[in-house]
XYZ file of C-alpha atoms in Angstrom:
434
model
C 138.201 133.319 99.367
C 139.525 133.979 102.886
C 142.539 136.080 103.918
C 145.682 133.933 104.147
C 143.933 131.162 102.166
C 145.359 129.185 99.242
C 147.956 127.676 101.537
C 150.028 125.949 98.880
C 150.898 129.196 97.108
C 151.121 131.726 99.924
C 151.365 129.936 103.250
C 153.614 132.473 105.014
C 155.497 130.520 107.646
C 156.336 127.546 105.431
C 159.027 129.243 103.380
C 159.096 132.989 103.885
C 160.211 133.045 107.506
C 162.391 129.967 107.036
C 164.237 131.721 104.198
C 164.689 134.855 106.294
C 166.149 132.757 109.110
C 168.572 130.937 106.827
C 169.669 134.164 105.155
C 170.249 135.806 108.535
C 172.398 132.874 109.628
C 174.477 133.150 106.454
C 174.953 136.888 106.970
C 175.818 136.547 110.670
C 177.938 133.427 110.878
C 179.237 134.192 114.388
C 175.781 134.853 115.833
C 174.340 132.333 118.308
C 170.652 131.849 117.552
C 167.945 130.960 120.039
C 165.064 129.379 118.159
C 161.782 129.668 120.090
C 159.549 129.301 117.043
C 158.671 125.609 117.311
C 156.148 124.117 119.746
C 158.558 121.344 120.673
C 159.459 119.792 123.992
C 163.165 118.989 123.902
C 163.282 118.852 127.697
C 161.490 115.499 127.775
C 162.575 114.019 124.440
C 166.290 114.163 125.316
C 165.709 112.181 128.497
C 163.600 109.387 126.981
C 166.403 107.523 125.174
C 163.714 106.169 122.867
C 166.197 104.124 120.812
C 166.777 101.924 123.847
C 163.106 100.949 123.877
C 163.336 99.591 120.341
C 166.537 97.642 120.961
C 165.897 96.657 124.568
C 164.691 93.185 123.641
C 163.677 91.224 120.536
C 160.904 92.757 118.509
C 157.467 91.200 119.074
C 155.953 89.001 116.396
C 153.240 91.551 115.638
C 155.849 94.084 114.507
C 156.739 92.103 111.379
C 154.693 92.121 108.198
C 151.219 93.561 107.814
C 149.069 94.331 110.820
C 145.944 96.433 111.023
C 146.637 99.733 109.292
C 144.922 101.553 112.164
C 147.402 100.277 114.772
C 148.494 96.986 116.324
C 146.322 95.713 119.179
C 149.030 95.940 121.911
C 149.724 99.544 120.895
C 146.041 100.451 120.996
C 145.765 98.953 124.475
C 148.767 100.919 125.774
C 147.581 104.170 124.192
C 144.063 103.726 125.534
C 145.304 103.239 129.098
C 147.497 106.322 128.768
C 144.605 108.411 127.466
C 142.299 107.292 130.268
C 144.942 108.137 132.887
C 146.167 111.490 131.566
C 144.005 112.960 128.769
C 140.344 111.915 129.002
C 139.849 113.998 132.133
C 137.200 116.129 133.788
C 138.898 119.099 135.503
C 141.980 116.974 136.056
C 140.092 113.942 137.364
C 139.534 110.634 135.614
C 136.101 110.310 134.036
C 133.651 107.716 135.290
C 132.168 105.185 132.883
C 133.896 106.219 129.669
C 132.074 104.565 126.743
C 135.352 104.046 124.868
C 137.509 100.950 124.452
C 140.916 100.217 122.813
C 139.160 99.402 119.532
C 138.121 103.059 119.350
C 141.801 104.060 119.040
C 142.990 104.672 115.457
C 146.739 105.171 114.994
C 148.223 107.210 112.136
C 151.447 108.961 111.133
C 150.746 112.086 113.139
C 147.779 114.244 114.091
C 148.104 116.065 110.741
C 147.236 112.830 108.956
C 144.453 112.100 111.431
C 142.894 115.454 110.544
C 143.381 114.781 106.857
C 141.563 111.460 106.868
C 138.736 112.761 109.065
C 138.284 115.535 106.523
C 138.317 113.014 103.687
C 135.599 110.950 105.398
C 133.159 113.788 105.990
C 133.926 116.486 103.407
C 133.866 116.736 99.640
C 136.165 118.939 97.591
C 135.397 122.628 98.069
C 133.506 122.214 101.340
C 134.537 123.983 104.520
C 136.302 123.141 107.768
C 135.706 125.749 110.467
C 138.524 126.340 112.938
C 138.537 128.569 115.994
C 141.182 131.198 115.227
C 143.901 132.313 115.737
C 144.911 128.833 114.700
C 147.910 126.535 114.425
C 149.690 127.458 111.211
C 149.692 123.917 109.816
C 145.920 123.561 109.507
C 145.629 125.189 106.065
C 148.220 122.794 104.646
C 146.511 119.720 106.111
C 143.091 120.848 104.953
C 143.469 122.935 101.793
C 146.326 121.364 99.864
C 145.600 117.643 99.648
C 141.893 117.291 100.565
C 141.197 120.525 98.610
C 138.864 121.887 101.277
C 138.417 125.463 102.502
C 139.565 126.659 105.926
C 136.853 128.848 107.460
C 138.082 130.763 110.533
C 135.811 131.496 113.464
C 137.677 134.437 114.976
C 138.015 134.313 118.759
C 137.854 137.588 120.663
C 140.983 138.572 122.595
C 138.896 140.866 124.812
C 136.894 137.804 125.861
C 139.958 135.695 126.601
C 139.794 133.864 123.257
C 136.780 131.898 124.545
C 134.529 129.810 122.332
C 131.064 131.341 122.250
C 127.969 130.736 120.179
C 128.405 134.209 118.685
C 131.932 133.359 117.481
C 130.806 130.083 115.916
C 127.732 131.587 114.283
C 129.773 134.428 112.801
C 132.275 131.921 111.382
C 129.480 129.883 109.825
C 127.739 132.969 108.445
C 131.008 134.205 106.895
C 131.469 130.837 105.196
C 127.880 130.785 103.921
C 128.259 134.322 102.549
C 131.183 133.075 100.479
C 129.253 130.064 99.228
C 131.177 127.522 101.320
C 129.261 124.737 103.050
C 130.893 123.937 106.381
C 130.882 120.262 107.336
C 133.291 120.051 110.270
C 134.434 122.129 113.265
C 137.887 121.809 114.862
C 138.525 123.045 118.386
C 141.946 122.859 120.045
C 142.386 122.558 123.796
C 144.717 123.732 125.199
C 144.711 126.226 122.375
C 147.664 126.964 120.111
C 148.879 129.750 120.110
C 147.134 131.307 123.138
C 147.498 128.424 125.637
C 143.855 128.742 126.693
C 142.289 125.633 128.251
C 138.716 125.168 127.082
C 136.150 125.083 129.870
C 133.332 122.574 130.064
C 130.959 125.384 129.085
C 132.955 126.141 125.931
C 133.069 122.482 124.946
C 129.334 122.187 125.492
C 128.799 125.291 123.355
C 130.731 123.631 120.516
C 128.712 120.423 120.893
C 125.369 122.227 120.908
C 126.325 124.289 117.868
C 127.444 121.242 115.897
C 124.276 119.389 116.854
C 122.131 122.268 115.648
C 123.936 122.516 112.309
C 124.704 118.808 111.800
C 128.480 119.285 111.846
C 131.245 116.876 112.750
C 133.227 117.965 115.816
C 136.962 117.316 116.197
C 138.605 118.106 119.538
C 142.385 118.316 119.137
C 143.781 117.539 122.610
C 147.436 117.024 121.738
C 148.489 119.594 124.393
C 146.399 117.995 127.165
C 149.464 117.106 129.249
C 151.205 120.444 128.683
C 149.487 122.142 131.595
C 151.490 124.383 133.904
C 151.901 123.120 137.468
C 151.380 119.799 139.186
C 147.576 119.665 138.977
C 146.234 119.014 135.507
C 143.060 121.110 135.286
C 142.353 119.888 131.782
C 138.804 118.940 130.761
C 138.486 116.666 127.753
C 135.614 116.455 125.314
C 135.460 112.850 126.538
C 133.921 114.089 129.784
C 130.842 115.184 127.830
C 130.797 111.909 125.920
C 130.856 110.032 129.242
C 127.732 111.894 130.359
C 125.887 111.047 127.134
C 126.904 107.473 126.277
C 123.699 106.693 124.367
C 123.458 109.954 122.438
C 124.074 109.119 118.772
C 125.605 112.547 118.122
C 128.461 111.822 120.530
C 128.872 108.382 118.964
C 128.878 109.421 115.320
C 129.987 113.069 115.296
C 132.587 113.585 118.052
C 136.258 112.682 117.516
C 139.218 113.328 119.829
C 142.843 113.715 118.682
C 146.090 113.132 120.586
C 149.735 112.515 119.648
C 153.232 111.899 120.994
C 154.797 115.128 119.696
C 154.125 117.436 122.640
C 154.317 115.876 126.110
C 157.005 113.430 124.949
C 158.659 115.672 122.355
C 158.748 112.875 119.781
C 157.550 114.856 116.782
C 159.930 113.141 114.353
C 158.586 109.649 115.087
C 155.179 110.579 113.625
C 152.330 109.034 115.579
C 148.870 110.524 115.924
C 145.743 109.068 117.472
C 142.039 109.472 116.757
C 139.640 108.326 119.463
C 136.221 107.802 117.936
C 133.144 105.604 118.243
C 132.136 106.314 114.657
C 131.930 103.075 112.714
C 132.125 105.033 109.472
C 135.522 106.487 110.464
C 136.788 103.090 111.629
C 135.735 101.416 108.386
C 137.331 104.117 106.255
C 140.533 104.061 108.281
C 140.721 100.282 108.018
C 140.250 100.440 104.264
C 142.555 103.372 103.443
C 144.837 103.388 106.485
C 147.788 102.174 104.432
C 148.234 105.818 103.406
C 148.567 106.825 107.082
C 150.200 103.661 108.443
C 152.443 104.369 111.404
C 155.803 102.577 111.327
C 155.685 99.401 113.394
C 159.084 100.227 114.894
C 157.558 103.450 116.195
C 154.578 101.501 117.482
C 156.908 99.111 119.334
C 158.768 101.992 120.987
C 155.582 103.774 122.065
C 153.950 100.582 123.326
C 157.009 99.890 125.505
C 157.145 103.482 126.731
C 153.468 103.745 127.653
C 153.375 100.272 129.207
C 155.756 101.487 131.906
C 153.068 103.566 133.570
C 155.114 104.481 136.631
C 157.841 105.915 134.414
C 155.321 107.889 132.366
C 153.769 109.321 135.537
C 157.198 110.422 136.747
C 158.058 111.941 133.342
C 154.855 113.981 133.154
C 154.996 115.106 136.783
C 158.570 116.344 136.381
C 157.738 117.959 133.053
C 154.838 119.968 134.506
C 156.954 121.134 137.437
C 159.704 122.275 135.074
C 157.187 123.896 132.737
C 155.925 125.884 135.704
C 159.486 127.053 136.458
C 160.047 128.132 132.866
C 156.712 129.946 132.844
C 157.476 131.797 136.069
C 160.918 132.830 134.819
C 159.592 133.995 131.443
C 156.876 136.104 133.085
C 159.405 137.538 135.561
C 161.752 138.515 132.723
C 158.904 139.979 130.697
C 157.925 142.124 133.671
C 161.546 143.194 134.210
C 161.911 144.361 130.609
C 158.425 145.818 130.284
C 157.238 143.216 127.771
C 153.575 142.202 127.667
C 152.814 138.458 127.618
C 149.725 136.384 128.293
C 149.795 133.947 131.219
C 148.730 130.560 129.871
C 147.534 127.744 132.094
C 148.203 125.096 129.519
C 150.859 125.413 126.878
C 154.477 125.202 125.881
C 154.352 128.827 124.805
C 153.245 132.425 125.332
C 151.936 135.202 123.139
C 154.184 138.249 123.379
C 152.413 141.528 122.649
C 154.752 143.845 120.704
C 152.083 146.077 119.204
C 153.646 149.235 120.656
C 156.941 148.359 118.967
C 155.061 147.702 115.757
C 153.378 151.101 116.000
C 156.729 152.857 116.476
C 158.333 150.901 113.628
C 155.462 151.856 111.308
C 155.819 155.540 112.257
C 159.576 155.489 111.642
C 159.072 154.033 108.181
C 156.011 156.138 107.359
C 153.908 152.999 106.949
C 150.464 151.875 107.992
C 150.369 149.252 110.742
C 150.197 145.915 108.924
C 151.571 142.399 108.769
C 154.265 143.749 106.441
C 155.535 145.875 109.323
C 155.286 142.800 111.575
C 157.689 141.088 109.195
C 160.121 143.991 109.600
C 159.929 143.601 113.376
C 160.444 139.858 113.026
C 163.624 140.599 111.037
C 164.932 143.028 113.671
C 164.498 140.421 116.407
C 165.979 137.747 114.156
C 169.083 139.864 113.577
C 169.599 139.888 117.352
C 169.713 136.073 117.244
C 166.207 135.313 118.518
C 163.686 133.422 116.380
C 160.025 133.911 117.283
C 156.959 133.040 115.219
C 154.924 136.089 114.125
C 151.170 136.303 114.593
C 150.697 136.333 110.826
C 151.482 132.625 110.874
C 148.546 132.006 113.219
C 146.029 134.070 111.255
C 145.794 136.704 113.963
C 143.382 139.484 113.069
C 145.771 142.126 114.395
C 149.550 142.311 113.752
C 152.067 142.643 116.548
C 151.841 139.349 118.430
C 154.655 136.767 118.514
C 154.564 133.231 119.889
C 157.392 132.316 122.266
C 158.136 128.650 123.058
C 160.434 128.011 126.035
C 160.752 124.218 125.966
C 162.520 124.170 122.606
C 165.600 125.701 124.268
C 168.419 123.407 125.382
C 168.462 124.902 128.878
C 165.522 127.287 129.435
C 166.608 128.463 132.890
C 170.026 129.412 131.492
C 168.957 130.653 128.052
C 165.769 132.635 128.742
C 167.556 135.610 130.348
C 169.688 136.002 127.212
C 166.634 135.689 124.967
C 164.704 138.400 126.781
C 167.742 140.664 126.963
C 168.108 140.458 123.190
C 164.423 141.218 122.615
C 164.814 144.153 124.992
C 167.644 145.477 122.810
C 165.185 145.710 119.906
C 162.390 147.315 121.924
C 164.846 149.833 123.410
C 166.245 150.742 119.997
C 162.748 151.497 118.741
C 161.745 153.406 121.866
C 164.814 155.668 121.616
C 164.374 156.595 117.969
């Protein structure tokens, strides 16, 4: 099938890198490790005191017993208001006349499960899900293992800024067809993981037009919508196109937007994902089978109380974006100081660090061809210096030598980043001097 496919057996970052990390920690017990491999936001999560929201007052009556498997009504209302204010935007501005309502909000145990049940609604075993790549390393597990579908990458071009184009989508579809896989669904991610690219209106429209032409379902994963550097959120949601076409049946039946609490609030362990859709088919299926994806009502209580305090949420997100800008500026300054190449994302918790020159030198020293095997050797060298990055192999990069760096997973980014970059510099210097 495809390179890196068959996720259950060979998914690289699930166990291989984890085992290397654990072994390194056992071999270097006095080493202090800085783990920048997870797209987590500890900066916000530590300040939320989420347990206080659950125990602040008696639990509401709706939190006992069975409620709708797709989310309790008060939770849907709170989530919908939050989405309208902060996610369903057009170049950072609220959209006019959104054709959505709280009943279009479907709550699950995380965006992974939202993707899984959307796939189960629209795809049969062996059919394809096309994803703009490089891609988040969890997609193959969500799509290939349980639903037994095939991940079909549409490879974005670095030289073109990883933009979505008709050429990229057509090539992805043609590659799938050549392998006998019928694609039924396209997933786009904005801002994009791992590159941090924010999709433009033109790119979103390109995806819509392509899916219309080929009768595909379109899923826009917007979980990073509030992780935009700086005070002005320049994010444009797929909802802005829906708002312009409220009576177009394609937008009603084929377009689905995802969001979750894991990124801007850093609450990945609480497991809540959201699908915003007008599709009655999806709503009916979720209502019937949602027990398999039913979000804990204690989690729903906490999130409803958090999002209902809109002034607090505004303050949290404003402060978060300001701090994210500071971390970004410092990381880019340190990269420049140590001669490290990194992309400059507008919207992300992370960067892509370009270590291809180091990879080339490491391959020469070991008399090897440049490959992802050599990338693993470089990963191990950096790991032995006490820095944990996620290699490009995990994101299905076409070319080895890229590593994702996440700043907000550090306890104190302003204090810790200089040490992190100094340690990476030790590795690059060692290779340069050999």
